Short mmCIF file of C-alpha atoms (C1' of nucleotides) in Angstrom, two decimals:
data_model
loop_
_atom_site.label_atom_id
_atom_site.label_comp_id
_atom_site.label_asym_id
_atom_site.label_seq_id
_atom_site.Cartn_x
_atom_site.Cartn_y
_atom_site.Cartn_z
CA MET A 1 120.92 97.92 99.50
CA PHE A 2 117.25 98.17 100.34
CA ALA A 3 115.46 100.71 102.50
CA LEU A 4 112.28 100.15 104.43
CA VAL A 5 110.34 103.33 105.08
CA ASP A 6 107.73 102.79 107.78
CA CYS A 7 105.30 105.34 109.17
CA ASN A 8 105.42 105.65 112.93
CA ASN A 9 102.14 104.66 114.64
CA PHE A 10 100.49 105.38 111.29
CA TYR A 11 96.78 105.60 112.12
CA ALA A 12 97.43 107.50 115.33
CA SER A 13 99.74 109.88 113.45
CA CYS A 14 97.05 110.44 110.76
CA GLU A 15 94.58 111.50 113.44
CA ARG A 16 97.06 114.11 114.62
CA VAL A 17 97.86 115.79 111.34
CA PHE A 18 94.70 117.91 111.21
CA ASN A 19 94.08 117.94 114.94
CA PRO A 20 97.18 119.48 116.50
CA LYS A 21 95.48 119.77 119.88
CA ILE A 22 96.23 116.10 120.45
CA LYS A 23 99.89 116.32 119.47
CA ASN A 24 101.17 115.14 122.83
CA THR A 25 98.18 113.27 124.22
CA PRO A 26 97.89 109.49 124.20
CA ILE A 27 95.83 108.24 121.22
CA VAL A 28 94.43 104.86 120.32
CA VAL A 29 92.63 103.86 117.14
CA LEU A 30 90.10 101.03 117.24
CA SER A 31 89.38 98.34 114.67
CA ASN A 32 86.14 98.17 112.73
CA ASN A 33 83.07 98.05 114.92
CA ASP A 34 85.10 99.85 117.61
CA GLY A 35 86.39 96.45 118.65
CA CYS A 36 90.10 96.24 119.39
CA VAL A 37 93.05 98.59 119.66
CA ILE A 38 94.92 98.54 116.34
CA ALA A 39 97.11 101.62 116.65
CA ARG A 40 98.66 103.50 119.56
CA SER A 41 100.64 106.69 119.84
CA ASN A 42 103.90 106.52 121.80
CA GLU A 43 102.16 108.00 124.83
CA ALA A 44 99.52 105.27 124.70
CA LYS A 45 102.20 102.58 124.34
CA ALA A 46 103.93 104.02 127.40
CA LEU A 47 100.72 103.55 129.38
CA GLY A 48 101.00 99.83 128.71
CA ILE A 49 98.10 99.46 126.29
CA PRO A 50 98.73 96.29 124.29
CA MET A 51 98.09 95.88 120.59
CA GLY A 52 94.85 94.06 119.81
CA GLU A 53 93.29 94.62 123.23
CA PRO A 54 89.47 94.78 123.19
CA ALA A 55 88.32 98.35 123.73
CA TYR A 56 86.17 97.60 126.79
CA LYS A 57 89.19 96.21 128.61
CA ILE A 58 91.06 99.51 128.48
CA GLN A 59 88.12 101.74 129.38
CA HIS A 60 89.48 102.41 132.88
CA LEU A 61 92.83 103.57 131.45
CA VAL A 62 91.02 105.80 128.98
CA ASN A 63 89.20 107.50 131.83
CA ILE A 64 92.21 107.90 134.09
CA HIS A 65 94.67 109.16 131.48
CA ASN A 66 92.26 111.00 129.25
CA ILE A 67 93.26 108.93 126.23
CA LYS A 68 91.79 110.07 122.92
CA VAL A 69 90.03 107.15 121.25
CA PHE A 70 89.13 107.02 117.54
CA SER A 71 87.12 104.68 115.33
CA SER A 72 89.21 103.71 112.32
CA ASN A 73 88.81 106.13 109.45
CA TYR A 74 90.12 104.21 106.46
CA THR A 75 89.15 106.92 104.01
CA LEU A 76 91.53 109.26 105.80
CA TYR A 77 94.31 106.70 106.29
CA GLY A 78 94.08 105.52 102.69
CA ASP A 79 94.43 109.04 101.37
CA MET A 80 97.27 109.89 103.76
CA SER A 81 99.03 106.69 102.71
CA GLN A 82 98.77 107.72 99.07
CA ARG A 83 100.37 111.07 99.93
CA VAL A 84 103.20 109.40 101.84
CA MET A 85 103.91 107.00 98.95
CA ASP A 86 103.79 109.77 96.35
CA THR A 87 106.23 111.80 98.41
CA ILE A 88 108.65 108.88 98.75
CA LYS A 89 108.42 108.38 94.98
CA SER A 90 109.34 112.03 94.51
CA VAL A 91 112.69 111.29 96.15
CA VAL A 92 113.49 107.81 94.79
CA ASP A 93 112.43 105.81 91.79
CA SER A 94 112.19 102.14 92.72
CA VAL A 95 109.47 101.97 95.34
CA GLU A 96 107.39 98.97 96.38
CA VAL A 97 104.30 99.90 98.34
CA TYR A 98 104.29 97.02 100.78
CA SER A 99 101.38 97.96 103.01
CA ILE A 100 99.30 100.96 103.93
CA ASP A 101 102.16 102.37 106.02
CA GLU A 102 105.32 100.78 104.61
CA ALA A 103 107.38 101.00 101.45
CA PHE A 104 110.53 99.21 100.34
CA VAL A 105 113.01 101.15 98.24
CA ASP A 106 115.70 99.65 96.00
CA LEU A 107 118.86 101.65 96.54
CA SER A 108 121.11 99.69 94.20
CA SER A 109 121.44 102.59 91.79
CA PHE A 110 122.92 104.84 94.49
CA GLN A 111 126.43 105.11 95.86
CA LEU A 112 126.76 103.80 99.38
CA PHE A 113 127.88 107.16 100.76
CA ASP A 114 124.72 108.78 99.40
CA ILE A 115 122.16 106.62 101.11
CA GLN A 116 122.25 108.38 104.47
CA ASP A 117 121.31 111.58 102.65
CA ILE A 118 118.50 109.86 100.79
CA ALA A 119 117.04 108.55 104.03
CA LEU A 120 117.26 112.01 105.56
CA GLU A 121 115.57 113.54 102.54
CA ILE A 122 112.69 111.02 102.62
CA ARG A 123 112.16 111.55 106.32
CA GLN A 124 112.29 115.29 106.06
CA ARG A 125 110.10 115.57 102.98
CA VAL A 126 107.36 113.21 104.18
CA GLY A 127 107.36 115.02 107.50
CA GLN A 128 107.02 118.42 105.88
CA TRP A 129 104.71 117.63 102.98
CA VAL A 130 102.40 115.12 104.64
CA GLY A 131 102.96 115.59 108.36
CA ILE A 132 103.58 111.93 109.12
CA PRO A 133 106.77 110.85 110.94
CA VAL A 134 108.61 107.95 109.31
CA SER A 135 111.54 105.72 110.21
CA VAL A 136 114.01 104.40 107.68
CA GLY A 137 116.00 101.17 107.94
CA MET A 138 118.62 100.26 105.36
CA ALA A 139 120.46 96.99 104.74
CA PRO A 140 121.52 94.57 102.00
CA THR A 141 118.25 92.55 102.07
CA LYS A 142 114.60 93.30 102.75
CA THR A 143 114.59 91.15 105.89
CA LEU A 144 117.62 93.00 107.26
CA ALA A 145 116.07 96.34 106.29
CA LYS A 146 113.15 95.33 108.50
CA VAL A 147 115.58 94.71 111.35
CA ALA A 148 117.25 98.07 110.75
CA ASN A 149 113.86 99.77 110.71
CA HIS A 150 112.98 98.20 114.05
CA MET A 151 116.17 99.60 115.52
CA ALA A 152 115.60 103.03 114.00
CA LYS A 153 112.23 103.10 115.73
CA LYS A 154 113.11 101.61 119.07
CA GLN A 155 116.43 103.26 119.84
CA ALA A 156 116.49 107.00 120.16
CA ILE A 157 120.19 107.31 119.23
CA TYR A 158 119.41 106.50 115.60
CA ASN A 159 117.10 109.46 115.22
CA GLY A 160 114.81 107.54 112.90
CA ILE A 161 117.46 106.29 110.48
CA CYS A 162 119.47 103.10 110.87
CA ILE A 163 121.90 101.64 108.33
CA LEU A 164 123.19 98.09 108.69
CA GLU A 165 125.94 97.65 106.21
CA SER A 166 129.11 95.83 107.28
CA GLU A 167 129.13 92.19 108.35
CA THR A 168 129.97 93.18 111.93
CA GLU A 169 127.21 95.76 112.15
CA ILE A 170 124.71 93.22 110.91
CA GLN A 171 125.86 90.46 113.24
CA ASN A 172 125.88 92.72 116.28
CA ALA A 173 122.37 93.85 115.47
CA LEU A 174 121.12 90.29 114.98
CA LYS A 175 122.63 89.17 118.30
CA LEU A 176 120.32 91.59 120.10
CA PHE A 177 117.29 90.90 117.93
CA PRO A 178 114.67 88.45 119.29
CA VAL A 179 113.96 85.68 116.80
CA GLY A 180 110.22 86.23 117.14
CA ASP A 181 110.58 89.74 115.70
CA VAL A 182 112.16 88.55 112.46
CA TRP A 183 110.01 89.18 109.35
CA GLY A 184 108.35 85.86 108.58
CA VAL A 185 108.58 84.39 112.08
CA GLY A 186 105.15 84.27 113.66
CA ARG A 187 103.88 82.77 116.89
CA LYS A 188 104.17 79.12 115.87
CA LEU A 189 107.61 79.34 114.32
CA SER A 190 108.88 81.38 117.20
CA LYS A 191 107.86 78.69 119.66
CA HIS A 192 109.35 75.96 117.51
CA LEU A 193 112.65 77.85 117.28
CA GLN A 194 112.76 78.59 121.01
CA ASN A 195 112.29 74.89 121.69
CA ALA A 196 115.27 74.20 119.46
CA GLY A 197 117.31 76.67 121.53
CA ILE A 198 117.25 79.49 118.99
CA THR A 199 116.32 82.78 120.63
CA THR A 200 118.05 85.48 118.57
CA ALA A 201 118.07 86.33 114.90
CA TYR A 202 121.82 85.71 114.94
CA GLU A 203 121.37 82.12 116.11
CA LEU A 204 118.76 81.63 113.39
CA SER A 205 121.14 82.93 110.74
CA MET A 206 123.75 80.40 111.93
CA ALA A 207 121.47 77.35 111.71
CA SER A 208 122.26 74.76 109.05
CA ASP A 209 120.49 74.93 105.72
CA SER A 210 119.36 71.31 105.85
CA TRP A 211 117.83 71.64 109.31
CA ILE A 212 115.99 74.84 108.34
CA LYS A 213 114.70 73.37 105.10
CA GLN A 214 113.50 70.22 106.82
CA ASN A 215 111.68 72.08 109.59
CA PHE A 216 110.60 75.32 107.97
CA THR A 217 110.52 74.52 104.25
CA ILE A 218 111.76 76.69 101.45
CA THR A 219 110.21 79.83 102.95
CA GLY A 220 112.28 79.43 106.11
CA LEU A 221 115.43 78.86 104.10
CA LYS A 222 114.93 82.06 102.14
CA MET A 223 114.44 83.93 105.37
CA VAL A 224 117.70 82.60 106.83
CA HIS A 225 119.62 83.47 103.67
CA GLU A 226 118.21 86.98 103.82
CA LEU A 227 119.49 87.28 107.40
CA ARG A 228 122.93 86.30 106.12
CA GLY A 229 122.80 89.15 103.64
CA ILE A 230 121.87 87.13 100.53
CA SER A 231 118.91 88.83 98.90
CA CYS A 232 116.12 86.34 98.06
CA VAL A 233 113.08 88.60 98.10
CA PRO A 234 113.21 91.05 95.20
CA LEU A 235 111.56 94.45 95.08
CA GLU A 236 108.14 94.28 93.43
CA LYS A 237 107.36 97.58 91.84
CA MET A 238 104.21 96.41 90.08
CA VAL A 239 101.33 95.30 92.25
CA PRO A 240 100.06 91.96 90.93
CA PRO A 241 96.26 91.73 90.66
CA LYS A 242 94.62 90.09 93.65
CA GLN A 243 93.74 86.42 93.40
CA SER A 244 90.91 86.72 95.87
CA ILE A 245 88.98 89.64 97.23
CA CYS A 246 87.14 89.53 100.54
CA THR A 247 84.63 91.96 101.98
CA SER A 248 83.29 91.13 105.40
CA ARG A 249 82.15 92.88 108.55
CA SER A 250 81.08 92.17 112.06
CA PHE A 251 77.63 93.57 112.71
CA GLY A 252 76.99 96.37 115.16
CA LYS A 253 74.17 94.29 116.61
CA MET A 254 73.28 90.64 116.42
CA VAL A 255 71.20 89.78 113.36
CA ASP A 256 68.73 86.92 113.30
CA ASP A 257 66.59 87.51 110.20
CA PHE A 258 67.28 86.66 106.59
CA GLU A 259 66.35 90.08 105.16
CA THR A 260 68.95 91.95 107.17
CA LEU A 261 71.63 89.39 106.36
CA ALA A 262 70.64 89.62 102.70
CA GLU A 263 71.08 93.37 102.75
CA ALA A 264 74.51 93.05 104.36
CA VAL A 265 75.60 90.35 101.91
CA SER A 266 74.33 92.46 98.98
CA ASN A 267 76.51 95.32 100.14
CA PHE A 268 79.55 93.08 100.60
CA ALA A 269 79.07 91.68 97.09
CA ALA A 270 78.73 95.21 95.71
CA ARG A 271 82.00 96.28 97.34
CA ALA A 272 83.75 93.15 96.05
CA ALA A 273 82.44 93.82 92.53
CA GLU A 274 83.81 97.36 92.68
CA LYS A 275 87.21 96.10 93.78
CA LEU A 276 87.18 93.60 90.91
CA ARG A 277 86.40 96.28 88.35
CA ARG A 278 89.08 98.54 89.80
CA GLN A 279 91.75 95.93 89.05
CA LYS A 280 90.11 95.11 85.68
CA SER A 281 89.29 91.53 86.46
CA SER A 282 86.36 89.17 86.90
CA ALA A 283 85.63 86.33 89.29
CA ASN A 284 84.56 82.78 88.48
CA TYR A 285 83.01 82.05 91.85
CA VAL A 286 81.58 83.72 94.91
CA ILE A 287 81.93 82.45 98.47
CA VAL A 288 79.41 83.55 101.07
CA PHE A 289 79.94 82.92 104.77
CA VAL A 290 78.02 83.64 107.95
CA THR A 291 78.96 83.10 111.57
CA THR A 292 77.52 83.63 115.03
CA ASN A 293 79.49 85.30 117.83
CA ARG A 294 82.22 82.83 118.78
CA PHE A 295 82.89 84.67 122.03
CA ARG A 296 79.37 84.08 123.27
CA GLN A 297 79.59 80.45 124.26
CA ASP A 298 76.27 80.87 126.08
CA LEU A 299 74.54 81.14 122.70
CA LYS A 300 74.00 78.45 120.07
CA GLN A 301 76.85 78.54 117.57
CA TYR A 302 76.66 78.18 113.81
CA ALA A 303 79.07 78.97 111.02
CA ASN A 304 78.90 77.96 107.41
CA GLN A 305 80.06 78.92 103.97
CA VAL A 306 79.21 78.02 100.43
CA VAL A 307 80.89 78.35 97.06
CA VAL A 308 78.67 79.46 94.17
CA ASN A 309 80.02 79.01 90.66
CA LEU A 310 79.16 81.69 88.15
CA PRO A 311 78.14 80.71 84.60
CA VAL A 312 80.64 83.23 83.23
CA ALA A 313 83.36 85.11 85.09
CA SER A 314 81.81 88.41 86.11
CA SER A 315 82.38 91.71 87.86
CA LEU A 316 78.79 92.94 87.45
CA THR A 317 77.39 94.12 90.77
CA SER A 318 73.87 92.89 90.09
CA GLU A 319 75.06 89.46 89.01
CA LEU A 320 77.42 88.97 91.94
CA ILE A 321 74.69 90.03 94.35
CA HIS A 322 72.26 87.62 92.68
CA TYR A 323 74.54 84.62 93.15
CA ALA A 324 75.70 85.70 96.60
CA LEU A 325 72.08 85.74 97.72
CA ILE A 326 71.48 82.28 96.27
CA GLY A 327 74.45 81.16 98.34
CA LEU A 328 73.17 82.89 101.45
CA LYS A 329 69.77 81.23 101.08
CA SER A 330 71.42 77.82 101.03
CA ILE A 331 73.35 78.30 104.28
CA PHE A 332 70.97 80.52 106.27
CA LYS A 333 69.39 78.81 109.26
CA GLU A 334 66.61 80.24 111.33
CA GLY A 335 67.08 80.63 115.07
CA PHE A 336 70.65 81.91 115.35
CA GLU A 337 72.13 85.26 116.33
CA TYR A 338 74.50 86.13 113.50
CA LYS A 339 77.47 88.37 114.24
CA LYS A 340 79.39 88.44 111.02
CA ALA A 341 79.04 87.68 107.34
CA GLY A 342 81.19 88.13 104.28
CA VAL A 343 81.64 87.66 100.58
CA ILE A 344 84.82 86.43 98.91
CA VAL A 345 85.21 86.50 95.16
CA SER A 346 87.81 84.17 93.74
CA GLY A 347 88.88 82.34 90.62
CA ILE A 348 89.89 85.76 89.39
CA VAL A 349 90.83 86.27 85.74
CA PRO A 350 91.72 89.39 83.77
CA GLN A 351 88.70 91.09 82.20
CA ASP A 352 89.97 90.43 78.68
CA GLU A 353 90.66 86.73 79.19
CA ILE A 354 87.19 85.54 80.12
CA GLN A 355 85.99 82.15 78.91
CA THR A 356 82.55 82.90 77.49
CA ASN A 357 79.54 80.62 77.62
CA LEU A 358 77.56 79.62 74.54
CA PHE A 359 74.29 79.65 76.44
CA ASP A 360 74.88 82.93 78.25
CA GLU A 361 71.85 85.16 77.76
CA LEU A 362 73.11 88.29 79.48
CA ASP A 363 74.00 91.28 77.34
CA ARG A 364 77.29 91.77 79.12
CA GLU A 365 78.54 94.64 77.05
CA ARG A 366 75.52 96.67 77.99
CA HIS A 367 75.77 95.79 81.66
CA GLU A 368 79.43 96.73 81.68
CA LYS A 369 78.55 100.16 80.39
CA ILE A 370 76.06 100.55 83.21
CA MET A 371 78.72 99.52 85.74
CA CYS A 372 81.13 102.00 84.24
CA THR A 373 78.60 104.81 84.64
CA MET A 374 77.73 103.68 88.15
CA ASP A 375 81.39 103.67 89.19
CA LEU A 376 81.89 107.15 87.77
CA LEU A 377 78.86 108.52 89.61
CA ASN A 378 79.79 106.89 92.89
CA GLN A 379 83.35 108.06 92.59
CA LYS A 380 82.32 111.60 91.95
CA MET A 381 79.30 111.94 94.21
CA GLY A 382 80.18 109.52 97.00
CA THR A 383 79.85 105.80 97.73
CA ASP A 384 76.44 104.31 96.92
CA THR A 385 75.00 107.41 95.28
CA VAL A 386 73.72 104.76 92.87
CA PHE A 387 73.19 101.24 94.19
CA ILE A 388 71.31 97.98 93.61
CA SER A 389 67.98 97.91 95.41
CA SER A 390 68.75 94.82 97.48
CA GLN A 391 71.47 96.84 99.19
CA ARG A 392 68.67 98.68 100.99
CA ASN A 393 66.11 96.15 102.14
CA ARG A 394 65.40 97.73 105.48
CA LYS A 395 66.92 99.85 108.21
CA ASN A 396 70.70 99.59 108.35
CA ASN A 397 70.78 97.89 111.69
CA TRP A 398 73.60 95.55 110.73
CA LYS A 399 76.08 98.38 110.21
CA ASN A 400 79.30 98.77 112.14
CA ARG A 401 79.57 100.83 115.22
CA ARG A 402 81.80 103.82 114.49
CA GLU A 403 81.00 106.16 117.27
CA LEU A 404 84.32 107.94 117.56
CA LEU A 405 84.99 108.72 113.91
CA SER A 406 87.17 111.66 112.97
CA PRO A 407 86.33 113.78 109.88
CA SER A 408 87.51 112.67 106.44
CA TYR A 409 89.62 115.81 106.28
CA THR A 410 91.15 115.17 102.89
CA THR A 411 88.43 113.44 100.88
CA ASN A 412 85.12 115.10 101.74
CA TRP A 413 84.29 118.74 100.96
CA ASN A 414 82.04 118.92 103.99
CA GLU A 415 84.71 117.76 106.38
CA LEU A 416 87.70 119.89 105.43
CA PRO A 417 89.93 120.99 108.29
CA GLU A 418 89.26 124.46 109.59
CA ALA A 419 91.96 126.95 110.43
CA LYS A 420 90.91 129.80 112.62
CA ALA A 421 92.99 132.94 112.76
CA SER A 422 92.46 136.12 114.70
CA SER A 423 94.57 139.19 115.24
CA ASP A 424 94.42 142.53 117.01
CA ILE A 425 93.91 144.28 113.71
CA LEU A 426 90.75 142.37 112.95
CA PRO A 427 89.54 141.59 116.43
CA LYS A 428 85.94 140.86 115.59
CA LYS A 429 86.43 138.83 112.47
CA ARG A 430 87.05 135.17 112.39
CA ILE A 431 88.65 133.93 109.25
CA GLN A 432 88.00 130.39 108.19
"C1'" DT B 1 77.35 94.25 126.89
"C1'" DC B 2 81.73 94.87 124.33
"C1'" DT B 3 86.43 90.75 121.03
"C1'" DG B 4 88.75 93.59 113.15
"C1'" DG B 5 89.56 92.90 108.23
"C1'" DG B 6 92.08 91.57 104.17
"C1'" DG B 7 95.48 89.24 102.05
"C1'" DT B 8 99.60 85.57 100.33
"C1'" DC B 9 102.29 81.39 100.20
"C1'" DC B 10 103.25 76.59 101.04
"C1'" DT B 11 102.30 71.69 101.88
"C1'" DA B 12 99.99 67.36 102.22
"C1'" DG B 13 97.01 64.40 100.34
"C1'" DG B 14 93.53 62.79 97.18
"C1'" DA B 15 91.96 62.21 92.47
"C1'" DC B 16 93.24 61.62 88.23
"C1'" DC B 17 96.27 60.76 83.90
"C1'" DC B 18 99.42 57.59 81.01
"C1'" DT C 1 103.38 35.84 99.11
"C1'" DC C 2 104.35 39.28 95.80
"C1'" DT C 3 100.57 44.53 93.35
"C1'" DG C 4 104.99 50.27 89.29
"C1'" DG C 5 106.54 54.73 88.27
"C1'" DG C 6 106.03 59.29 87.14
"C1'" DG C 7 103.38 62.97 86.66
"C1'" DT C 8 99.55 67.13 87.20
"C1'" DC C 9 95.84 69.46 89.29
"C1'" DC C 10 92.99 70.74 92.97
"C1'" DT C 11 91.68 71.75 97.71
"C1'" DA C 12 91.88 72.36 102.63
"C1'" DG C 13 94.30 73.94 106.15
"C1'" DG C 14 98.01 76.12 108.42
"C1'" DA C 15 101.40 79.45 108.62
"C1'" DC C 16 102.59 84.16 107.87
"C1'" DC C 17 101.99 89.47 106.89
"C1'" DC C 18 99.91 94.28 107.71
#
DNA sequence: TCTGGGGTCCTAGGACCC
DNA sequence: TCTGGGGTCCTAGGACCC
């Protein structure tokens, strides 16, 4: 058996933990640049706010219903996620952190009659220790655990925990489960399946192997087997190193000059280099891309990208910035309003398996020491305490809009939550 | 006016090898 | 007239996930 532990309305729930005033008010959290709705509390869902809706389209609802709106605070969510995962790991051993708000658990070492208790314990402990509500779905495969989790969340009778175990239980659940909600079925597949007359997960599980394989390849076949209770997707306890790392942002304002773009790209490259060093790897090439605002069809459109090969695989900030800027120069065109740019590093190899270059003139050992020191300083004193000068060409007018940001309660000494207490005994004192 | 960011996997098709 | 067979590697693009 597998369990899927999923945080309810994760980002919205994070905002509530240190701000109990908004416990029962509708909350939405916006994407970067305060663009779209990416998380909603139950109250906000009940008001009919769809996922992914641009913020300006829900402004009237915000005003009428006094919805609390937040910019996304990934520092807070990342730290809360870590706490949730650590807490789950304190209950069970085999945990796969699947996403920022989800974890799979391998329950094969437990007796079947124990698993209800384990789910209860996880739910209770995460709730008490971290303050985030979670739902638990349990079933013989990961795909079915996803189904069970859905049910635990959607149907109040389950009280946050749903176990699908016997054949009948599973089939009855699948008969009521829309095929489009199955893990691995997206928009395209869903349409394709509907056209073939398959509307429920049960009907999908009954389709013939040959038809599935022909139409949906090996991935589809695995999915169908998982629905039948045959486990094809194992638990992955170890996180494999990333094969590509992307850092990109939409700009708060349109950008039309090279210098500003260069500063943005320098910062993206610096972030990518940090991520590389964190997973102890180096990249063989850097991709730089720029694009104008695709929603503004009244403006001239331009989008381009370029791959720059590095002489030696590298994770040195200064070197990655250097080559990223060479790339940017080659694709930059005057006369456009740029909205977004990004840097992708790829061709990633482990740090200790780098193919060196006979003609390489850089003293890499020395540079690596500098990077190490820089990372330590920035980790201790805050991001970009030390940075490469091209990261600060001019005013930061490309930066994201984040106008509704909550404090980083758990990661910044200056933004710790405050608890105020008063009593009749000490009427004039306020204790913080 | 305002529309996110970061990933993985799979396949088809071309280039190349013997 | 007729033009092999069996591979690998790479890339672009499309699908999916959160």
